[in-house]
Coordinates of C-alpha atoms and ligand atoms in Angstrom, one line a residue:
Chain Z
M128 CA 88.3 209.8 63.8
E129 CA 91.0 207.7 65.4
P130 CA 94.1 208.4 67.5
Y131 CA 97.5 208.1 65.9
H132 CA 98.7 204.9 64.3
N133 CA 102.4 204.1 64.2
S134 CA 102.5 200.4 64.2
R135 CA 106.0 199.0 63.4
L136 CA 104.5 195.6 62.6
P137 CA 102.0 196.1 59.8
Y138 CA 101.8 192.4 59.2
A139 CA 100.0 191.9 62.5
R140 CA 96.9 193.5 61.1
N141 CA 96.3 190.4 59.1
Y142 CA 95.5 188.6 62.3
I143 CA 92.7 191.0 62.9
T144 CA 91.3 190.7 59.4
V145 CA 91.3 186.9 59.6
G146 CA 89.9 187.1 63.1
L147 CA 87.0 189.2 61.8
L148 CA 86.3 186.5 59.2
F149 CA 86.0 183.9 62.1
L150 CA 83.6 186.3 63.8
M151 CA 81.4 186.3 60.7
A152 CA 81.5 182.5 60.7
A153 CA 80.6 182.5 64.3
L154 CA 77.5 184.6 63.6
L155 CA 76.4 182.4 60.7
F156 CA 76.8 179.1 62.6
G157 CA 75.2 180.7 65.7
L158 CA 72.1 181.6 63.8
L159 CA 72.0 178.1 62.2
A160 CA 72.5 176.4 65.5
A161 CA 69.8 178.5 67.1
M162 CA 67.3 177.4 64.4
Q163 CA 67.2 174.1 66.3
Y164 CA 66.0 176.0 69.4
I165 CA 62.9 177.4 67.6
V166 CA 62.2 174.6 65.1
P167 CA 62.9 171.3 66.9
G168 CA 64.8 168.9 64.7
W169 CA 65.6 171.4 62.0
G170 CA 68.5 170.1 59.9
R171 CA 68.9 167.2 62.3
D172 CA 70.2 164.8 59.7
V173 CA 72.3 167.3 57.7
F174 CA 73.9 169.7 60.1
S175 CA 72.9 168.7 63.5
F176 CA 73.6 170.5 66.7
E177 CA 76.6 168.4 67.5
K178 CA 78.3 169.9 64.4
L179 CA 76.9 173.4 64.5
R180 CA 77.6 174.0 68.1
P181 CA 81.3 173.3 67.8
L182 CA 81.4 175.2 64.5
H183 CA 79.9 178.2 66.3
V184 CA 81.8 178.1 69.5
S185 CA 85.2 177.4 67.9
S186 CA 84.7 180.1 65.4
A187 CA 84.0 182.5 68.3
V188 CA 87.1 181.3 70.2
F189 CA 89.2 181.6 67.0
W190 CA 88.0 185.2 66.5
I191 CA 89.0 186.0 70.1
L192 CA 92.4 184.4 69.9
M193 CA 93.3 185.7 66.4
A194 CA 92.3 189.3 67.2
A195 CA 93.9 189.2 70.6
M196 CA 97.2 188.0 69.2
G197 CA 97.0 190.6 66.5
A198 CA 96.4 193.4 69.0
V199 CA 99.2 192.3 71.3
L200 CA 101.7 192.0 68.5
T201 CA 100.7 195.3 67.0
Y202 CA 100.8 197.2 70.2
I203 CA 103.9 195.7 71.7
S204 CA 105.9 196.8 68.6
E205 CA 104.7 200.4 68.7
G206 CA 107.5 201.4 71.0
E207 CA 110.1 200.1 68.5
N208 CA 112.2 202.4 66.4
T209 CA 112.9 200.0 63.6
V210 CA 110.6 197.9 61.4
R211 CA 111.5 194.3 61.8
K212 CA 111.1 191.5 59.3
P213 CA 107.9 189.7 60.1
T214 CA 109.1 186.2 59.2
W215 CA 108.1 184.5 62.5
I216 CA 105.0 186.6 62.9
K217 CA 104.1 185.2 59.5
V218 CA 104.9 181.6 60.5
Q219 CA 102.7 182.1 63.5
F220 CA 99.9 183.6 61.4
Y221 CA 99.9 180.7 58.9
L222 CA 100.0 178.1 61.6
F223 CA 97.0 179.4 63.3
T224 CA 95.0 180.3 60.2
F225 CA 95.6 176.9 58.7
S226 CA 94.8 174.9 61.8
F227 CA 91.8 176.9 62.7
A228 CA 90.3 176.6 59.2
A229 CA 91.1 172.9 59.1
I230 CA 89.4 172.4 62.5
L231 CA 86.2 173.9 61.2
L232 CA 86.4 171.6 58.2
S233 CA 87.0 168.6 60.4
Y234 CA 83.8 169.3 62.3
C235 CA 81.8 169.2 59.1
F236 CA 83.0 165.6 58.7
G237 CA 82.0 164.8 62.2
I238 CA 85.5 164.4 63.6
F239 CA 85.5 165.3 67.3
S240 CA 87.4 164.9 70.6
G241 CA 84.1 165.7 72.3
R242 CA 85.7 168.0 74.8
E243 CA 83.7 171.1 75.5
Y244 CA 84.9 174.3 73.7
W245 CA 87.9 172.5 72.1
E246 CA 85.9 169.8 70.4
F247 CA 88.4 169.0 67.7
H248 CA 90.6 166.0 67.2
P249 CA 93.7 166.1 69.6
Y250 CA 96.1 166.1 66.6
F251 CA 95.2 169.7 66.0
S252 CA 96.4 170.5 69.4
I253 CA 100.0 169.8 68.3
L254 CA 99.6 172.7 65.7
I255 CA 98.1 175.0 68.3
V256 CA 100.8 174.3 70.8
I257 CA 103.5 174.9 68.2
G258 CA 101.8 178.1 67.1
W259 CA 101.6 179.3 70.6
I260 CA 105.2 178.6 71.3
V261 CA 106.1 180.7 68.2
F262 CA 103.8 183.4 69.6
L263 CA 105.6 183.2 72.9
L264 CA 109.0 183.5 71.2
N265 CA 107.7 186.4 69.1
F266 CA 106.4 188.1 72.1
F267 CA 109.6 187.7 74.1
H268 CA 111.5 189.0 71.1
Y269 CA 109.9 192.4 71.6
F270 CA 109.8 192.2 75.3
K271 CA 112.9 193.5 77.1
T272 CA 112.5 193.7 80.8
L273 CA 109.7 194.0 83.4
K274 CA 111.5 196.8 85.1
H275 CA 109.6 200.1 85.0
Q276 CA 107.1 198.6 82.6
P277 CA 103.4 199.7 82.6
V278 CA 100.9 197.2 83.7
Y279 CA 99.9 196.0 80.2
I280 CA 103.3 194.5 79.6
W281 CA 102.8 192.4 82.8
M282 CA 99.4 191.4 81.7
W283 CA 100.5 190.3 78.2
M284 CA 103.3 188.3 79.6
T285 CA 100.9 186.6 82.0
G286 CA 98.4 185.9 79.2
V287 CA 101.0 184.5 76.9
V288 CA 102.6 182.2 79.4
F289 CA 99.4 181.0 81.2
F290 CA 97.6 180.2 78.0
L291 CA 100.2 177.8 77.0
F292 CA 100.3 176.2 80.5
T293 CA 96.5 175.8 80.7
Y294 CA 96.2 174.6 77.1
L295 CA 98.6 171.8 77.8
E296 CA 96.8 171.1 81.0
S297 CA 93.5 170.9 79.2
N298 CA 95.0 168.0 77.2
L299 CA 95.8 165.9 80.2
W300 CA 92.6 163.9 79.5
L301 CA 94.7 162.1 76.8
L302 CA 96.2 160.2 79.6
P303 CA 94.0 157.2 80.2
G304 CA 94.4 157.4 84.0
V305 CA 92.8 160.9 83.9
R306 CA 90.2 160.2 81.2
H307 CA 88.6 157.3 82.8
R308 CA 88.0 158.8 86.2
L309 CA 85.1 161.2 85.4
V310 CA 85.4 163.4 88.5
Q311 CA 89.2 163.8 88.1
D312 CA 88.8 164.4 84.4
M313 CA 86.2 167.1 84.8
T314 CA 88.0 168.8 87.7
I315 CA 91.2 169.2 85.6
Q316 CA 89.3 170.1 82.5
W317 CA 87.4 173.0 84.2
K318 CA 90.5 174.0 86.1
S319 CA 92.3 174.5 82.9
Y320 CA 89.4 176.2 81.1
G321 CA 88.7 178.7 83.9
S322 CA 92.4 179.8 83.9
M323 CA 92.6 179.8 80.1
V324 CA 89.8 182.3 79.8
G325 CA 91.6 184.3 82.4
A326 CA 94.8 184.1 80.3
W327 CA 93.2 185.4 77.1
N328 CA 91.5 188.1 79.1
M329 CA 94.9 189.2 80.2
L330 CA 95.9 189.7 76.6
I331 CA 92.6 191.6 75.9
Y332 CA 92.4 193.7 79.0
G333 CA 96.1 194.5 78.7
S334 CA 95.6 195.8 75.2
S335 CA 92.6 197.8 76.3
I336 CA 94.7 199.6 78.9
F337 CA 97.3 200.2 76.2
L338 CA 94.7 201.7 73.9
M339 CA 93.1 203.8 76.6
D340 CA 96.6 205.3 77.3
K341 CA 97.0 205.9 73.6
I342 CA 93.7 207.7 73.3
A343 CA 94.4 209.7 76.5
G344 CA 97.9 210.5 75.4
N345 CA 99.6 209.6 78.7
Q346 CA 100.4 206.6 80.8
T347 CA 99.0 207.8 84.1
Y348 CA 96.7 204.9 84.6
S349 CA 98.9 202.0 83.3
R350 CA 101.7 202.9 85.8
S351 CA 99.5 203.6 88.8
P352 CA 99.5 201.5 91.9
M353 CA 95.7 200.9 91.4
A354 CA 96.4 199.4 88.0
F355 CA 98.9 197.0 89.5
A356 CA 96.6 196.2 92.4
L357 CA 93.8 195.2 90.0
Y358 CA 96.2 193.2 87.9
A359 CA 97.2 191.2 91.0
L360 CA 93.6 190.7 91.9
S361 CA 92.8 189.4 88.4
L362 CA 95.9 187.1 88.5
F363 CA 94.7 185.7 91.8
N364 CA 91.3 185.1 90.3
L365 CA 92.8 183.6 87.1
M366 CA 94.7 181.1 89.3
F367 CA 92.1 180.2 91.9
N368 CA 88.6 181.0 91.0
W369 CA 87.9 178.4 88.4
G370 CA 86.3 176.0 90.9
H371 CA 83.0 178.0 90.5
H372 CA 82.5 176.1 87.2
I373 CA 82.3 172.8 89.0
Y374 CA 80.2 173.4 92.2
T375 CA 77.9 170.6 91.0
L376 CA 80.8 168.1 90.6
P377 CA 81.5 165.8 93.6
T378 CA 85.1 166.9 93.8
A379 CA 87.0 167.8 97.0
P380 CA 85.0 170.4 99.0
Y381 CA 88.1 172.6 99.4
V382 CA 88.1 173.2 95.7
K383 CA 84.7 174.8 96.1
Y384 CA 85.5 176.8 99.2
I385 CA 88.6 178.3 97.6
A386 CA 86.7 179.2 94.5
Y387 CA 83.9 180.7 96.5
F388 CA 86.2 182.8 98.6
V389 CA 88.4 183.9 95.7
S390 CA 85.4 184.7 93.4
M391 CA 84.0 187.1 96.0
T392 CA 87.1 189.2 95.8
E393 CA 85.8 190.3 92.4
L394 CA 83.3 192.4 94.4
F395 CA 86.2 194.9 94.7
I396 CA 86.2 195.2 90.9
L397 CA 82.5 195.7 90.8
G398 CA 82.7 198.3 93.6
R399 CA 85.4 200.1 91.7
I400 CA 83.3 200.3 88.5
I401 CA 80.4 201.8 90.5
Y402 CA 82.7 204.2 92.3
G403 CA 84.4 205.4 89.1
W404 CA 81.3 205.5 86.9
S405 CA 80.8 209.2 86.8
Q406 CA 84.4 209.5 85.7
T407 CA 83.8 206.9 83.1
L408 CA 80.9 208.9 81.8
S409 CA 82.8 212.1 81.6
T410 CA 85.6 210.4 79.7
A411 CA 83.0 208.9 77.4
R412 CA 81.8 212.4 76.6
K413 CA 85.3 213.6 75.9
Y414 CA 86.1 210.9 73.5
A415 CA 82.7 210.3 72.0
H416 CA 83.9 211.0 68.5
I417 CA 86.4 208.2 68.6
Y418 CA 85.0 204.9 67.3
S419 CA 87.3 202.7 69.2
Y420 CA 86.6 204.5 72.4
K421 CA 82.9 203.7 72.0
F422 CA 83.6 200.1 72.1
L423 CA 85.8 200.5 75.2
F424 CA 82.9 202.2 76.8
A425 CA 80.4 199.5 75.8
A426 CA 82.7 196.9 77.2
D427 CA 82.8 198.8 80.5
A428 CA 79.0 198.7 80.8
W429 CA 79.0 195.0 79.8
V430 CA 81.7 194.2 82.4
F431 CA 79.4 195.7 85.0
A432 CA 76.3 193.7 84.0
N433 CA 78.2 190.4 83.5
L434 CA 80.3 190.7 86.6
G435 CA 77.1 191.3 88.7
L436 CA 75.7 188.1 87.3
A437 CA 78.9 186.2 87.7
I438 CA 79.3 187.1 91.3
V439 CA 75.7 185.9 92.0
M440 CA 76.6 182.7 90.1
S441 CA 79.7 182.2 92.2
V442 CA 77.7 181.6 95.3
P443 CA 77.4 177.8 95.3
A444 CA 73.8 177.8 96.7
F445 CA 72.6 179.8 93.7
N446 CA 75.0 178.4 91.2
I447 CA 73.7 174.8 91.4
Y448 CA 70.3 175.9 90.2
M449 CA 71.7 177.7 87.2
H450 CA 73.9 175.0 85.8
G451 CA 72.6 173.3 82.7
T452 CA 70.3 176.3 82.1
H453 CA 70.5 179.1 79.7
V454 CA 71.7 181.5 82.4
I455 CA 75.1 179.9 81.8
V456 CA 74.7 180.4 78.0
G457 CA 73.7 184.0 78.6
H458 CA 76.8 184.5 80.9
T459 CA 79.2 182.9 78.4
M460 CA 77.9 184.7 75.3
G461 CA 77.3 187.9 77.4
T462 CA 81.0 188.0 78.3
T463 CA 82.5 186.8 75.0
I464 CA 80.4 189.2 73.0
G465 CA 79.8 192.1 75.5
I466 CA 83.3 192.2 76.8
N467 CA 85.7 190.3 74.6
T468 CA 84.2 191.2 71.2
M469 CA 83.6 194.9 72.2
L470 CA 87.2 195.3 73.2
L471 CA 88.5 193.4 70.2
L472 CA 86.4 195.7 68.0
A473 CA 88.0 198.7 69.7
F474 CA 91.4 197.3 68.7
A475 CA 90.2 196.4 65.2
Y476 CA 88.9 200.0 64.7
N477 CA 92.1 201.4 66.0
I478 CA 94.3 199.2 63.9
L479 CA 92.3 198.9 60.7
G480 CA 89.6 201.6 60.9
N481 CA 91.6 204.6 59.6
D482 CA 91.3 203.8 55.9
S483 CA 89.2 206.7 54.6
R484 CA 88.0 204.7 51.6
Y485 CA 86.0 202.3 53.8
Q486 CA 85.2 204.4 56.8
L487 CA 81.6 204.4 58.0
S488 CA 80.0 207.8 58.4
T489 CA 79.2 208.9 62.0
S490 CA 75.5 208.4 61.5
R491 CA 75.9 205.0 60.0
F492 CA 78.3 203.9 62.6
S493 CA 75.9 205.0 65.3
V494 CA 73.0 203.1 63.8
A495 CA 75.0 199.9 63.6
Y496 CA 76.5 200.4 67.0
N497 CA 73.2 201.0 68.6
I498 CA 71.5 198.0 66.9
T499 CA 74.4 195.8 68.2
Q500 CA 74.1 197.0 71.8
I501 CA 70.3 196.9 72.0
S502 CA 70.2 193.4 70.3
L503 CA 72.8 192.1 72.7
A504 CA 70.9 193.4 75.7
S505 CA 67.7 191.6 74.5
F506 CA 69.7 188.5 73.6
W507 CA 71.3 188.3 77.0
L508 CA 68.1 189.0 78.9
A509 CA 66.1 186.4 76.9
L510 CA 68.6 183.7 77.7
I511 CA 68.8 184.6 81.4
V512 CA 65.1 184.7 81.8
A513 CA 64.7 181.4 80.0
G514 CA 67.3 179.9 82.3
F515 CA 65.7 181.1 85.5
L516 CA 62.3 179.8 84.3
K517 CA 63.7 176.4 83.4
S518 CA 65.4 176.2 86.8
Y519 CA 62.2 177.2 88.5
W520 CA 60.0 174.7 86.6
Q521 CA 62.4 171.9 87.2
M522 CA 62.4 172.6 90.9
T523 CA 58.6 172.9 91.3
E524 CA 57.6 170.3 88.8
P525 CA 60.2 167.5 89.0
T526 CA 58.3 165.2 86.7
I527 CA 57.9 167.7 83.8
A528 CA 58.8 166.3 80.4
Y529 CA 61.8 167.7 78.7
G530 CA 60.0 168.6 75.5
E531 CA 57.4 170.4 77.6
L532 CA 60.0 172.5 79.3
W533 CA 61.2 173.6 75.9
N534 CA 57.7 174.4 74.7
R535 CA 57.3 176.7 77.6
M536 CA 60.7 178.4 77.0
R537 CA 60.2 178.8 73.3
P538 CA 58.6 182.3 73.3
L539 CA 61.8 183.5 74.9
F540 CA 63.9 181.7 72.3
Y541 CA 62.0 183.6 69.6
I542 CA 63.1 186.8 71.2
F543 CA 66.6 185.3 71.5
Y544 CA 66.6 184.5 67.8
V545 CA 65.3 187.9 66.6
A546 CA 67.8 189.6 68.9
G547 CA 70.5 187.3 67.5
L548 CA 69.6 188.3 64.0
G549 CA 69.9 192.0 65.0
L550 CA 73.2 191.3 66.6
A551 CA 74.5 189.6 63.5
V552 CA 73.4 192.5 61.3
G553 CA 74.9 195.1 63.6
L554 CA 78.2 193.3 63.9
L555 CA 78.3 192.5 60.2
Y556 CA 77.8 196.2 59.3
L557 CA 80.5 197.2 61.8
A558 CA 83.0 194.6 60.6
V559 CA 82.7 194.7 56.8
P560 CA 84.6 198.1 56.4
L561 CA 87.4 196.7 58.6
I562 CA 87.6 193.5 56.6
R563 CA 87.7 195.4 53.3
S564 CA 90.4 197.7 54.6
G565 CA 92.3 194.7 56.0
F566 CA 92.3 193.0 52.7
S567 CA 93.4 196.1 50.8
K568 CA 96.2 196.7 53.3
A569 CA 97.2 193.0 53.2
S570 CA 97.6 193.1 49.4
S571 CA 99.5 196.3 49.3
K572 CA 102.1 194.9 51.8
Chain G
M36 CA 113.2 199.9 92.7
R37 CA 111.4 198.7 95.9
D38 CA 108.2 198.9 94.0
H39 CA 109.5 196.6 91.3
Q40 CA 110.7 194.1 93.8
L41 CA 107.3 194.0 95.4
K42 CA 105.7 193.3 92.0
V43 CA 108.1 190.5 91.4
V44 CA 107.6 189.0 94.8
V45 CA 103.8 189.0 94.5
F46 CA 103.9 187.5 91.0
T47 CA 106.3 184.8 92.1
V48 CA 104.4 183.9 95.3
L49 CA 101.1 183.6 93.4
T50 CA 102.7 181.5 90.7
V51 CA 104.3 179.1 93.2
L52 CA 101.0 178.7 95.0
F53 CA 99.2 178.1 91.8
L54 CA 101.7 175.4 90.7
C55 CA 101.4 173.7 94.1
Y56 CA 97.7 173.7 93.9
S57 CA 97.8 172.3 90.4
F58 CA 100.0 169.4 91.3
V59 CA 98.0 168.6 94.4
L60 CA 95.0 168.3 92.1
Y61 CA 96.8 166.2 89.5
F62 CA 98.1 163.7 91.9
K63 CA 95.5 163.6 94.6
D64 CA 93.7 160.4 95.1
Y65 CA 90.2 160.9 93.6
Q66 CA 88.8 158.4 96.0
E67 CA 85.3 159.8 95.6
T68 CA 85.0 157.8 92.4
V69 CA 85.8 154.3 91.4
P70 CA 87.5 154.2 88.0
A71 CA 85.3 153.1 85.1
D72 CA 85.5 149.5 84.0
A73 CA 86.7 148.6 80.5
L74 CA 83.2 148.7 79.0
A75 CA 82.4 152.0 80.6
Q76 CA 85.7 153.4 79.4
K77 CA 84.8 152.4 75.9
G78 CA 81.4 154.1 76.5
K79 CA 83.1 157.3 77.5
D80 CA 85.3 157.3 74.4
I81 CA 82.2 156.9 72.3
W82 CA 80.4 159.6 74.2
Q83 CA 83.3 161.9 73.3
Q84 CA 83.7 160.8 69.7
K85 CA 80.0 161.2 68.9
N86 CA 80.1 164.6 70.7
C87 CA 77.0 163.7 72.8
G88 CA 78.2 166.5 75.2
S89 CA 77.3 169.1 72.6
C90 CA 73.6 168.6 73.5
H91 CA 73.8 166.9 76.9
Q92 CA 75.4 167.8 80.2
L93 CA 77.2 165.7 82.9
Y94 CA 77.0 167.5 86.2
G95 CA 75.4 170.4 84.5
L96 CA 78.3 171.0 82.1
G97 CA 77.9 170.7 78.4
G98 CA 75.6 171.9 75.6
H99 CA 72.1 172.9 76.4
L100 CA 69.8 171.4 73.8
G101 CA 69.3 168.1 75.7
P102 CA 68.9 167.0 79.3
D103 CA 71.6 166.2 81.9
L104 CA 72.5 162.5 81.8
T105 CA 74.6 162.1 84.9
N106 CA 72.0 160.0 86.6
V107 CA 69.9 158.8 83.7
Y108 CA 70.8 155.2 84.6
G109 CA 69.3 155.6 88.0
K110 CA 66.2 157.3 86.8
R111 CA 65.2 155.3 83.7
E112 CA 64.9 151.7 82.8
Q113 CA 67.6 150.2 80.6
P114 CA 65.2 149.5 77.6
Y115 CA 64.1 153.1 77.7
I116 CA 67.7 154.4 77.4
E117 CA 68.4 151.8 74.7
A118 CA 65.4 153.0 72.7
F119 CA 66.8 156.6 72.6
L120 CA 70.2 155.4 71.6
R121 CA 68.8 153.1 68.9
T122 CA 66.5 155.6 67.1
G123 CA 67.1 159.1 68.4
T124 CA 64.2 161.5 68.6
T125 CA 62.8 164.5 66.8
V126 CA 65.7 166.5 68.1
M127 CA 68.4 163.9 68.8
P128 CA 69.9 162.3 65.7
N129 CA 70.0 158.6 65.2
F130 CA 73.7 157.8 65.4
H131 CA 73.3 154.3 63.9
L132 CA 75.1 152.8 66.9
S133 CA 76.0 149.2 66.9
D134 CA 74.8 146.9 69.7
S135 CA 78.3 146.9 71.3
E136 CA 78.4 150.7 71.2
I137 CA 75.0 150.9 72.8
N138 CA 76.1 148.5 75.5
A139 CA 79.2 150.5 76.1
L140 CA 77.2 153.8 76.4
I141 CA 74.8 152.1 78.9
A142 CA 77.8 150.9 80.9
F143 CA 79.1 154.5 80.8
F144 CA 75.8 155.8 82.2
K145 CA 75.8 153.1 84.8
Y146 CA 79.2 154.3 85.8
T147 CA 78.4 158.1 85.8
N148 CA 75.5 157.3 88.0
T149 CA 77.9 155.8 90.6
T150 CA 80.0 158.9 90.7
G151 CA 77.5 161.2 92.4
V152 CA 74.2 163.0 92.2
A153 CA 73.8 166.0 89.9
D154 CA 70.2 167.0 90.7
P155 CA 70.4 170.4 92.5
R156 CA 67.5 169.4 94.7
S157 CA 69.6 166.8 96.3
F158 CA 72.1 169.4 97.6
T159 CA 72.0 170.8 101.1
K160 CA 72.2 174.6 101.0
H161 CA 73.7 176.5 103.9
L162 CA 73.0 180.1 104.9
D163 CA 76.6 181.2 104.2
G164 CA 76.0 180.2 100.5
T165 CA 78.0 176.9 100.7
I166 CA 76.5 173.6 99.8
S167 CA 77.0 170.0 100.7
Q168 CA 76.6 167.2 98.3
Q169 CA 75.1 163.8 98.7
S170 CA 77.6 161.1 97.8
S171 CA 76.3 158.7 95.2
S172 CA 73.0 157.0 95.6
V173 CA 74.3 153.7 94.4
R174 CA 77.7 152.0 94.8
Ligands
LIG621 C1 80.0 187.6 68.6 C2 79.1 186.7 68.5 C3 79.0 185.5 69.4 C4 79.9 184.9 70.2 C5 81.3 185.4 70.6 C6 79.3 183.7 70.7 C7 79.9 182.8 71.6 C8 79.3 181.7 72.1 C9 79.9 180.8 73.1 C10 81.2 181.0 73.8 C11 79.0 179.7 73.3 C12 79.2 178.6 74.3 C13 78.1 178.8 75.4 C14 78.1 177.9 76.6 O1 78.8 176.8 76.5 O2 77.5 178.2 77.6 C15 77.9 180.0 72.4 C16 76.8 179.1 72.3 C17 75.7 179.3 71.5 N1 75.5 180.5 70.7 FE1 76.8 182.1 70.5 N2 78.0 183.6 70.2 C18 77.8 184.7 69.4 C19 76.7 185.0 68.7 C20 75.6 184.2 68.6 C21 74.4 184.4 67.8 C22 74.2 185.7 66.9 C23 73.6 183.3 67.9 C24 72.3 183.2 67.3 C25 71.2 183.4 67.8 C26 74.2 182.4 68.8 C27 73.7 181.2 69.2 C28 74.3 180.3 70.1 C29 73.8 179.0 70.4 C30 72.5 178.4 69.9 C31 74.7 178.4 71.3 C32 74.6 177.0 72.0 C33 74.0 177.1 73.3 C34 73.7 175.7 73.8 O3 74.6 175.0 74.4 O4 72.6 175.2 73.7 N3 75.4 182.9 69.2 N4 78.1 181.1 71.7

């Protein structure tokens, strides 16, 4: 079912296994948090939204980071001839697993920094920074030179370095001079977040190019000028497009102009997807029997849908209406699930999915896969429509009560919830065989 | 070989530009906002510690269960805000805030209201897709 496996770093699979557990946690907390959308005040005094939201979002981020690190470490070691001792890979693994789990626990006790996405106490950042430095050293241990390297090596290097930079930057709020000027604080916060997502995407997209080469059995694409041109364009966007998160903030106008201009360069990427679509489809037919390929294909389709939405949202005059609505939530989850999670599942299936004891049959796999995709599409659309309607009602009826807005959106949130359940069932079904195989591998090593 | 040099040059130039841009933004004078006074600073710290931002937005950024509060101070009477903070609502929990915490949060809202206007209706939209923003309604 899967192309060859020759990892020289078997330990790195554990990252994927633990990452999948965080994914399961994200699904559980997401469903619990969304209960408060459909039953107002549900669980307010026990597990209120200010706990469930960070539990959900952080679990999702931890899934992404763990699995991305695991994929990079596994793939970068595949060219090696010798199996190396995984001592530092282990240290890195335990640092992240411990701090991520402790963070989730701390949320249950109501300990927060109150920063969006990284809502935990700043002490945990020390562990994360140390962990990332170990990752950086591990990475550069395997990395020899940039000369004659395929594009994914460049991408991984960029991701590893820029994540550290932006993570440190996102902690500048700890300086009182930054924290107490709201506009400065929010400018730097979203500058760092925008680039940080770009950085982890470099790790993930780089790995997807690696995997595609591996499936195709050649490096034609990853060494092509087109691959490098697109990498340069993504790097440019990683560095300069983040201002589209803060069009509503009264920060310097040039921040917005730069972001607007740079974001529009993503139209090239959109154009290329349209241009290459028939090729994508014929490749899809060729590799239809490979499970990991199916996820690469799904991610392609989701890149297209989400990039289309993102480009519209990067026009300031549209963007300001969408902020604070569920269009943003749809965009965020659409990308973290549709693109990141699909690609990470492709790596997970490639790295853990070859254990015949746990493998899903083709028909079962197809059912779970289709449930996941259809649910995700409904989930995404329900959020976007709810967001548009909210924006429209707020425009046309400025005095509308907040509770009334929610009453009107609620039917869409029922759809959102049911689709969310479907998504959770589909992903659970796809992930469980991998988790089982991960644990049996882990214990035999 | 040439090819490799080109890649290195592009990467280096972009990185240098990025670092310059970053440092401009760290050190530029954010004149558009006055810094918060001591009470409002305390209010911001409480806002973060209680994770109010998981439900509420400032300038449209934050969680999505509750409304944007950037300009709540300009829109609502103080006793109204106080009532929410004291008891919560069906959806918003009661945080059992002390009087001094409530005063600090109100000072924070008073401050956020001076930093600018978040309502999309207050923006001027231009045909090229750009926007201009009203500076704050109060000073
Ligand atoms: C792979 C699975 C998932 C991932 C990676 C994921 C990721 C995320 C992310 C990144 C956010 C932050 C959104 C923002 O700030 O705009 C978020 C918010 C949220 N997600 Fe998910 N999510 C997943 C599945 C689910 C499911 C199955 C549900 C349940 C229906 C759900 C419900 C929510 C809710 C209620 C929020 C809070 C939105 C708000 O601010 O009001 N998520 N999720």
